[in-house]
XYZ file of C-alpha atoms in Angstrom:
520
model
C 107.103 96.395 121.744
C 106.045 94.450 118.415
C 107.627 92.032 116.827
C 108.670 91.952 112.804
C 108.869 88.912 110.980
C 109.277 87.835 107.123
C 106.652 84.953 105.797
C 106.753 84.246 102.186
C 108.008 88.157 101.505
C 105.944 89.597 103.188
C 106.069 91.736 106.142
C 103.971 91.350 109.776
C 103.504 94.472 111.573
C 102.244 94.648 115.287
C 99.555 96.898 115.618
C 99.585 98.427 119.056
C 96.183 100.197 120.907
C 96.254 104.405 120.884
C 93.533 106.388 122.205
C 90.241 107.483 120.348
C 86.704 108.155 121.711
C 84.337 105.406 120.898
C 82.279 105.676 118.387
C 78.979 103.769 120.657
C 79.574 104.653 123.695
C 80.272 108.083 126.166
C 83.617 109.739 126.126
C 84.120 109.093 129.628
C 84.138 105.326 129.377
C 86.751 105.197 126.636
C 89.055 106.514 129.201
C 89.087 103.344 131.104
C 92.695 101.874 132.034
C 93.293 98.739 129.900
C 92.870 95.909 131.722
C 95.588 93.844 128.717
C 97.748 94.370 125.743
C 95.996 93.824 122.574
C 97.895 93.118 119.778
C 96.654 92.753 115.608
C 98.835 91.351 113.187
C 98.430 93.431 110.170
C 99.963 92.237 106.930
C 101.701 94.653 104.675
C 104.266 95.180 101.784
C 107.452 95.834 101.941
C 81.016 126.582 128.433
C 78.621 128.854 127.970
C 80.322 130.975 125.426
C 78.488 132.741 122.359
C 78.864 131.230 119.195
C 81.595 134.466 117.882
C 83.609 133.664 120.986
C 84.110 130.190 120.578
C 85.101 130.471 117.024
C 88.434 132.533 118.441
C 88.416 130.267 120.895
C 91.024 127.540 120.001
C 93.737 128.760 117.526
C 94.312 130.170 114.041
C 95.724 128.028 111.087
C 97.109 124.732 112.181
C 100.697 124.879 110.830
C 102.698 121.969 109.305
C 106.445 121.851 110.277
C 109.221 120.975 108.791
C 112.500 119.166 109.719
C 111.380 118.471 112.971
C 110.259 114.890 114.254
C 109.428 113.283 117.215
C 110.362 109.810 118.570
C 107.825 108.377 121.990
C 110.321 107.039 123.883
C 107.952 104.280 124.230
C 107.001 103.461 121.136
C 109.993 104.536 119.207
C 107.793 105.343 116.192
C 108.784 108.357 113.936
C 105.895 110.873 113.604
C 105.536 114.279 111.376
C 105.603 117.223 113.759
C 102.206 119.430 113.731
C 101.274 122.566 115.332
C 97.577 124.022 116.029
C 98.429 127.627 116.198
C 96.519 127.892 119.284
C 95.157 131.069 120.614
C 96.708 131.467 123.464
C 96.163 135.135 124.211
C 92.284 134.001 123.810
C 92.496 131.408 126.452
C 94.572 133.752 128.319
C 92.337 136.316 128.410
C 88.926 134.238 128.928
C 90.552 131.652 131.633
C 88.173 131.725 133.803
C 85.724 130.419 130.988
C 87.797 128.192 129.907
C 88.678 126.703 133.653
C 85.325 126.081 134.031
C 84.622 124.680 130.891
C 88.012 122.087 131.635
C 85.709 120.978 134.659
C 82.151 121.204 133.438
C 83.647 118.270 130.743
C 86.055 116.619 133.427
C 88.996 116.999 131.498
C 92.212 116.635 132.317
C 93.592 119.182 130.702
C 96.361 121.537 132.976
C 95.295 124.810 132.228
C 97.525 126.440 134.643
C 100.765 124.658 132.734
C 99.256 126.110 129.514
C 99.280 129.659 131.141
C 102.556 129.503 133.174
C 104.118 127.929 129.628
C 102.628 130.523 127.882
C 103.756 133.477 130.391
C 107.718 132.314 130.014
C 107.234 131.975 126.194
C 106.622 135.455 126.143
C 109.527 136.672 127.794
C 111.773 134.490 126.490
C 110.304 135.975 122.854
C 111.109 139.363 124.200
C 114.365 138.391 125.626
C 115.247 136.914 121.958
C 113.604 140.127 120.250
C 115.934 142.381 122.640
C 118.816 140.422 121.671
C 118.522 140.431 118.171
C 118.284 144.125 118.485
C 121.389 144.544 120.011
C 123.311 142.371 117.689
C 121.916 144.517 114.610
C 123.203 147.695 116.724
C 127.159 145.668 116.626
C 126.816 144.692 112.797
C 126.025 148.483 112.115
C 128.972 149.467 114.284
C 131.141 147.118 112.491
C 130.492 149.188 109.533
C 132.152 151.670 110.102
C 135.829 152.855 110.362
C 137.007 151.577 113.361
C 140.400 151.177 115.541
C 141.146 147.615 115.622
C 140.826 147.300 119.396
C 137.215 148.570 119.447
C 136.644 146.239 116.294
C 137.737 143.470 118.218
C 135.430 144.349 121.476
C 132.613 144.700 119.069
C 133.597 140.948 117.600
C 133.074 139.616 121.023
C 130.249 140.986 122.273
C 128.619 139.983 119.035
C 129.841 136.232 119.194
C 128.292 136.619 122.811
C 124.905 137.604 121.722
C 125.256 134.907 118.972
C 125.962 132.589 121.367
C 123.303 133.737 123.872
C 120.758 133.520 121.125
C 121.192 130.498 120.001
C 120.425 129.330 124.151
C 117.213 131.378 123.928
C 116.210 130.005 120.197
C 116.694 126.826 121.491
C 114.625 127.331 124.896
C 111.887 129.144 122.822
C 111.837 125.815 120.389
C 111.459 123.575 123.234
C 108.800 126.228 125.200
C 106.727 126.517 122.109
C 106.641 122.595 121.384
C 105.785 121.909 125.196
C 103.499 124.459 125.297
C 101.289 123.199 122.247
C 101.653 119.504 123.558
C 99.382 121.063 126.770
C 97.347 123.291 125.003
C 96.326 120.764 122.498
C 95.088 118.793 125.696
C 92.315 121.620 126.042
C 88.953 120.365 125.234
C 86.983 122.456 122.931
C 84.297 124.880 124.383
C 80.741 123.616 124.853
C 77.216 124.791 123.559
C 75.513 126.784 126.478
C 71.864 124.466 126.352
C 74.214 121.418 126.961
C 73.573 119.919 130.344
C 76.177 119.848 132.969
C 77.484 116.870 134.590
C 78.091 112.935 134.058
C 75.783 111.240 131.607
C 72.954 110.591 133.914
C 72.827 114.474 133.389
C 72.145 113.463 129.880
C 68.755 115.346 128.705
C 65.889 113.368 126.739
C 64.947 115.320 123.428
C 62.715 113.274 121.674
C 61.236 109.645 121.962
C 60.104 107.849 118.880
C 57.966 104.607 118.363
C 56.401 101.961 120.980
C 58.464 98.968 122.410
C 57.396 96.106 120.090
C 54.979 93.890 122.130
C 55.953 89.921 121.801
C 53.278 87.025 123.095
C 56.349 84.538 123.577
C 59.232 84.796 125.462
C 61.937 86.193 123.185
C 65.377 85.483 122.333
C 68.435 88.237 122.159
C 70.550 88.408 118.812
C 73.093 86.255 119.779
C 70.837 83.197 120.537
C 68.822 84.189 117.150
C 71.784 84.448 115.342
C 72.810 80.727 116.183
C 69.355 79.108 115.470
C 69.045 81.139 112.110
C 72.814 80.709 111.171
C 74.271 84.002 110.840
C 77.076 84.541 113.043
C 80.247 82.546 114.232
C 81.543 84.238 117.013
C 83.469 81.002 118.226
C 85.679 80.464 114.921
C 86.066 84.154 114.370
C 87.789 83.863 118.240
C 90.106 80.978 117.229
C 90.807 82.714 114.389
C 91.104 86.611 115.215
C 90.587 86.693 119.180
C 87.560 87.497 121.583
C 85.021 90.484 119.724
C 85.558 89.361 116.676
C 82.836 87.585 114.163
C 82.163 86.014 110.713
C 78.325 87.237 109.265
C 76.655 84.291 107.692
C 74.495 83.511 105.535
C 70.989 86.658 105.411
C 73.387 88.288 107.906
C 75.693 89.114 105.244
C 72.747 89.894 102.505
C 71.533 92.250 105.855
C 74.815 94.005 105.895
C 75.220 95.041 102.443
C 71.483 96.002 102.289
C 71.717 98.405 105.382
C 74.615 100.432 103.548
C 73.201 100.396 100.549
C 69.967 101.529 101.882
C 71.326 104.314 103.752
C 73.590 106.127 101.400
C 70.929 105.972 99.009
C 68.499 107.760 101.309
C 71.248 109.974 102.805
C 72.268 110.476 98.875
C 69.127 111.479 98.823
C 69.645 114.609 101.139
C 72.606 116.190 99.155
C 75.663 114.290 100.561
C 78.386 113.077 98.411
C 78.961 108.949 98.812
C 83.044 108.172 99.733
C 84.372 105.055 100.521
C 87.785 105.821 102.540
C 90.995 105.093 103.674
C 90.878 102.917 106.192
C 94.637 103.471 107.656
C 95.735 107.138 108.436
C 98.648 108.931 109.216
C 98.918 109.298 113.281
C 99.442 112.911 112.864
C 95.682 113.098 111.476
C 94.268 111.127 114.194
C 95.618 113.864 116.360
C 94.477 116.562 114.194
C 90.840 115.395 114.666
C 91.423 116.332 118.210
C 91.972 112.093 119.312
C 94.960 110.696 120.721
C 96.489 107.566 118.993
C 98.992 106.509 121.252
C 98.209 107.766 124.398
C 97.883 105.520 127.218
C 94.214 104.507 127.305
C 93.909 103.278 123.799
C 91.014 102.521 121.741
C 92.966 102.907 118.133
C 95.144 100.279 116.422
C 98.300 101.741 115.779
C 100.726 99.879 113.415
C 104.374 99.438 114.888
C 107.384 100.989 113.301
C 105.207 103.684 111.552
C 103.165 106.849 111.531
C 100.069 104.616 110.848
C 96.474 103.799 112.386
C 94.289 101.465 111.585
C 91.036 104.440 111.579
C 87.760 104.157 114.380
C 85.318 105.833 112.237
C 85.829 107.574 108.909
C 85.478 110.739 110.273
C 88.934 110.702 110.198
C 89.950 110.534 106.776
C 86.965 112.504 105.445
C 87.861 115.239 107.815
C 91.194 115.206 105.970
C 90.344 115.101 102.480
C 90.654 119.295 102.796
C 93.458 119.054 104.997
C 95.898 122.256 104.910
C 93.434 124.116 101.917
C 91.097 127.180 101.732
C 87.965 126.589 99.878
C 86.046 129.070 98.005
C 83.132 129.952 99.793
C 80.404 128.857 97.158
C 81.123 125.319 97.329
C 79.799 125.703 100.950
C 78.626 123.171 102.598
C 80.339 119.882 101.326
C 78.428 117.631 102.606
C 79.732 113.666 102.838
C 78.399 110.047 103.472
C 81.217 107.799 103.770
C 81.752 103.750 103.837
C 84.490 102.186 105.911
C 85.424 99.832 107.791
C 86.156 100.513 111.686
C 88.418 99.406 114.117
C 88.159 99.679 117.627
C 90.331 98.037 121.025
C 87.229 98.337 123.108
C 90.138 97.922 126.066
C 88.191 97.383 129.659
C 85.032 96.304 127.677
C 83.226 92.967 129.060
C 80.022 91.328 130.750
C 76.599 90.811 129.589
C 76.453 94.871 128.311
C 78.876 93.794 125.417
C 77.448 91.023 124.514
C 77.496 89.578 120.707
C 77.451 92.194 118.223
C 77.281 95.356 121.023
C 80.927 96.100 121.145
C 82.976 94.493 118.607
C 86.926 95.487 117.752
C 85.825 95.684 113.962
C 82.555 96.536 111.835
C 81.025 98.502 108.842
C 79.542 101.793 108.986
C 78.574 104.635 107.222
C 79.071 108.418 108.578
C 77.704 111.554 107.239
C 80.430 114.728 107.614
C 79.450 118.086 106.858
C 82.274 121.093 106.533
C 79.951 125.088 106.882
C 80.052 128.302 107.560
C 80.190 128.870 111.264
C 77.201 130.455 111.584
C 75.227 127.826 109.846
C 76.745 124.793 112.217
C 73.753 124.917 114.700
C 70.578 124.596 111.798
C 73.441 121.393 110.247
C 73.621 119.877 113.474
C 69.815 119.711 113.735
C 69.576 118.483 110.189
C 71.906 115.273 110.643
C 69.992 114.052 113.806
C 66.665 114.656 111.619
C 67.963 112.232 108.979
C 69.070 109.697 111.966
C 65.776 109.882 112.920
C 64.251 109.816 110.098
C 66.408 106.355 108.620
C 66.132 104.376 112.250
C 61.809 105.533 112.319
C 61.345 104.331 108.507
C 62.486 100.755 110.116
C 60.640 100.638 112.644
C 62.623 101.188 115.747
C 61.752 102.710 119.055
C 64.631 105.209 119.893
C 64.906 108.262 122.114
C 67.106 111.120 121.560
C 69.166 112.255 124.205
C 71.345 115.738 124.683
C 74.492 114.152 125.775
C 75.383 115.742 129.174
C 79.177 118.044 129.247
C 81.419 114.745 130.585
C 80.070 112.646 128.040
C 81.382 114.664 125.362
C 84.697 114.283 123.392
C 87.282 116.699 123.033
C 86.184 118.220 119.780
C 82.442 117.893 120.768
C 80.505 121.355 121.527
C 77.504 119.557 121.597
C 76.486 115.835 121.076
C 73.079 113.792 120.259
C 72.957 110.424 121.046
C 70.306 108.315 119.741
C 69.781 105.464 121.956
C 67.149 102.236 120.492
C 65.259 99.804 122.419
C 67.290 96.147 122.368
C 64.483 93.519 123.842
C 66.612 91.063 123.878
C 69.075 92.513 126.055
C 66.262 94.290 127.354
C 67.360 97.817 127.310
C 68.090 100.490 125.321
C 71.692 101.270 123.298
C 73.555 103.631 121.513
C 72.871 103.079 117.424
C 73.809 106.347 116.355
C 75.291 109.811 117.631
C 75.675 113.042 116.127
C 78.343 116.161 117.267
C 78.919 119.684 115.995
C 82.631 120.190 116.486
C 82.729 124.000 115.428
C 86.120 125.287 114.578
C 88.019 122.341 117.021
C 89.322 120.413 114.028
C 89.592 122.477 111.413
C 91.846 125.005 113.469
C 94.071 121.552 113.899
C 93.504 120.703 110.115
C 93.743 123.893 108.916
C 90.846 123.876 106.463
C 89.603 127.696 105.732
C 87.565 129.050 103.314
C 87.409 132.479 102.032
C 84.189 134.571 101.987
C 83.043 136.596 99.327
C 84.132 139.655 98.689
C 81.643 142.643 99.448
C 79.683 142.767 96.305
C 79.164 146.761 97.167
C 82.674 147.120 96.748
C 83.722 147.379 93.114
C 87.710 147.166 93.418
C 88.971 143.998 92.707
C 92.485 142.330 92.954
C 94.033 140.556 95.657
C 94.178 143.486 98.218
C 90.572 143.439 98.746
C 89.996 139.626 99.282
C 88.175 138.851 102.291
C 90.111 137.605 104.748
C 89.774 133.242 105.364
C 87.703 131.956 108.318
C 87.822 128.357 109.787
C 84.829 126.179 108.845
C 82.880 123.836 111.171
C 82.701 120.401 111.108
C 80.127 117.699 112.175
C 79.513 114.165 111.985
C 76.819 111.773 112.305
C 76.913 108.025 112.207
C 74.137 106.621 109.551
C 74.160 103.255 110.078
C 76.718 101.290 112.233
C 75.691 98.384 111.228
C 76.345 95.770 114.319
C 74.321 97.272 116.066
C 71.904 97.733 113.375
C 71.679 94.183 112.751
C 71.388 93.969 116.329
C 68.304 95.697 116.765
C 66.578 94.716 113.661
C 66.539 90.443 114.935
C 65.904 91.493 118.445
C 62.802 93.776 117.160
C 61.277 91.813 114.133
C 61.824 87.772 115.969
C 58.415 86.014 115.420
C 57.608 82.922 117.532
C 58.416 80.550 115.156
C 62.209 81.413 114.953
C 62.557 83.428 112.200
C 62.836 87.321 111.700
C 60.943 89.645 109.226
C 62.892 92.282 107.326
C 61.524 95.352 107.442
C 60.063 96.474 103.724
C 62.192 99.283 103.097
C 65.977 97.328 103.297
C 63.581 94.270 100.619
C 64.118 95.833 97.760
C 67.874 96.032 98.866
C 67.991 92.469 99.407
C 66.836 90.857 96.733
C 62.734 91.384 97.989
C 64.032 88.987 100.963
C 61.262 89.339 103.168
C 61.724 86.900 105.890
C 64.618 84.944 107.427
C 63.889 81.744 108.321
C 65.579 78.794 110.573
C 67.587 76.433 108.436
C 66.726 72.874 108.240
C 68.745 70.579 110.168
């Protein structure tokens, strides 16, 4: 539990950890127990399905409730109710696909709950329909002339059904609600090229670029960093906690230039530049397909509301359409956004996470793409492309990986990792990744559009609109920029101390071309 107290007016609320895939590393090690309670004091006023299958696969429009909350008995925190309208007959019917799909991604979802949930919803639904039925048989009786006794018999045996409904409507409330809490557990299906297994099973795609060669024994970031004066890793500690860090100095010129240099090349491509939110509404979160306060946590949830502190800005750019159906011509919307991230990183330590690796807060900008379904492959392709394209132009030597089935996220049907070479902590890291999520979240944020009508047929009016489809979703990180900065001192350290900039970020930072030590 958090504690709430008043300084000066204002309001401290705890922030506690929820769950959310990292935005580095593999699904599967997100899912680590946490080893402690984190706490953030926030201030504040007062497969191997086809492509048409899948798309069926999950659910029809997600459905926003009313008058209904929930309270974790845990947490005590007050959250909007929200319904994917799963489809269940779908899953029902293709189980043994989706069985093996559960265990081809090592999920934990209970599939035979989901069934056996789904079986008794159906016959209590029938039971109610039956019901109902007979009580409209009694009212229509009780129209009629009738003798007072057989009035009266017709009284109670309609205050019985009333009464026997209202059991039922109550068990089919708490059926449906149990139900969807299982189903939503259900990973989404997975592209049939992906490979199967743990992420050794991972697949290489591409490798770009030649380790850099050095004639002197080299440094990693965080020892270049200290002699060049860019980071302060020990204040930020006192002040924040472990994983946290002040940029200093170039660093800080090095930061805004990487941003600025990538939305203007990914502005470039067509996307639309956002800056975000950077606190969300729980029930969003969980409409992405994450879970913010499940036990193994990697979100910052704020205490005492529906509120998260957001991991990557997926999150709030997949709800800028939330609930809406969009006319098929403005197909695809394509977005780069700017935000700030926050991140546990419960269970992460040693010499992997190291410095800048795995931090619980840093910049970075995300392209997000909403499309037709049938044009979510050729997008998917196109976003690694331009991750390739930005990491190449500064010089980095990267390989592309196909990110093997347990390594992918719940809304993932396919995932590519781009992985650079770090010299300094001689080996290679994630920088980037890139996932085509299908029809996963926007089933759960129930964002449609509506085709075009046939332009053969020439009747018009509402009748003969075409009927709305889900669109997919992807996302792509462009520059995370800790890890950026990272690579780019490990890679361009000359013997002397300092590090060359690479040309293209110059003109983004003032022509800076070379940092050099500072005089004592």
């Amino acid at each position: 539990m958090g504690l709430q107290c008043c300084f000066g007016g204002t309001t401290f609320q705890t922030l506690k950890m929820a769950a959310i895939p990292s935005l580095y590393s593999s699904s599967t090690s997100i899912l680590r127990p946490v080893s402690k309670t984190l706490t953030f004091n926030f201030l504040s006023r007062p497969h191997g399905r086809s492509l048409p299958l899948l798309v069926r696969a999950l659910s029809a429009p997600a459905i926003q409730t009313t008058g209904r909350t929930t309270t974790s008995p845990d947490d005590k925190v007050l959250r909007p109710q929200w319904k994917a309208a799963i489809d269940f007959k779908w899953i029902r019917d293709n189980k043994e696909d989706v069985a093996a799909n559960i265990k081809n991604r090592n999920s934990n979802a209970n599939l035979g709950l989901v069934l056996e949930l789904y079986e008794r919803l159906l016959n209590v639904q029938k039971e109610v329909e039956r019901l109902r039925a007979e009580r409209n048989v009694v009212a229509n009786k009780m129209k009629g002339k009738l003798e007072p006794s057989e009035r009266q018999k017709l009284i109670e045996e309609g205050k019985n059904l009333k009464d026997r409904l209202i059991t039922l409507e109550d068990d089919l409330l708490k059926l449906t609600d149990e139900l969807q809490l299982e189903a939503q557990s259900i990973p989404n299906m997975t592209h049939p090229d992906v490979p199967i297994g743990a992420e050794d099973s991972s697949t290489l795609r591409k490798v770009v670029g030649d380790p850099h060669e050095f004639s002197f024994p080299i440094k990693d970031h965080v020892q270049l960093g200290k002699e060049l004066d860019l980071f302060d890793f020990d204040s930020a500690a006192e002040i924040s906690g472990s994983k946290f860090y002040y940029m200093k100095n170039e660093a800080v010129m090095l930061e805004m230039g990487l941003i600025n240099w990538t939305l203007f090349e990914v502005m470039k491509r067509g996307f639309t530049p956002l800056t975000t939110p950077e606190i969300v509404r729980s029930s969003v979160v969980e409409k992405c397909g994450f879970q913010p306060r499940g036990t193994n946590t990697q979100v910052y949830s704020i205490e005492g509301s529906d509120q998260c502190l957001i991991g990557t800005a997926e999150i709030p750019v997949g709800g800028i359409h939330m609930d809406s159906i969009l006319p098929e011509a403005l197909l695809p919307l394509k977005y780069v956004a700017f935000s700030h991230c926050f991140r546990t990183e419960a269970g992460a330590a040693g010499t992997a996470t190291r410095g800048l690796y795995r931090v619980h807060q840093f910049s970075k900008a995300e392209m997000f793409i909403l499309c037709r379904p049938e044009e979510s492959d050729s997008y998917h392709e196109e976003l690694i492309s331009i991750e390739e394209d930005l990491f190449s132009s500064l010089g980095l030597h990267f390989k592309t990986v196909d990110m093997a089935s347990e390594d992918l996220g719940a809304p993932a049907y396919r995932k590519f990792d781009v992985e650079a070479w770090m010299p300094g902590l001689g080996r290679y890291g994630e920088i980037s990744s890139a996932s085509n999520c299908t029809d996963y979240q926007s089933r759960r944020l129930g964002i449609r559009y509506r085709p075009e009508s046939s332009l053969t047929n020439p009747k018009k009016g509402k009748g003969n609109l075409a009927s709305t489809q889900f669109v997919h979703t992807l996302n792509a990180t462009a520059c995370a920029v800790p890890r950026m900065i990272l690579c780019l001192l490990e890679n361009y350290q000359q013997e002397d101390g300092s590090v060359v900039i690479p040309e293209p970020l110059r003109p983004f930072m003032g022509g800076l071309q070379i940092i050099t030590p500072k005089s004592r």
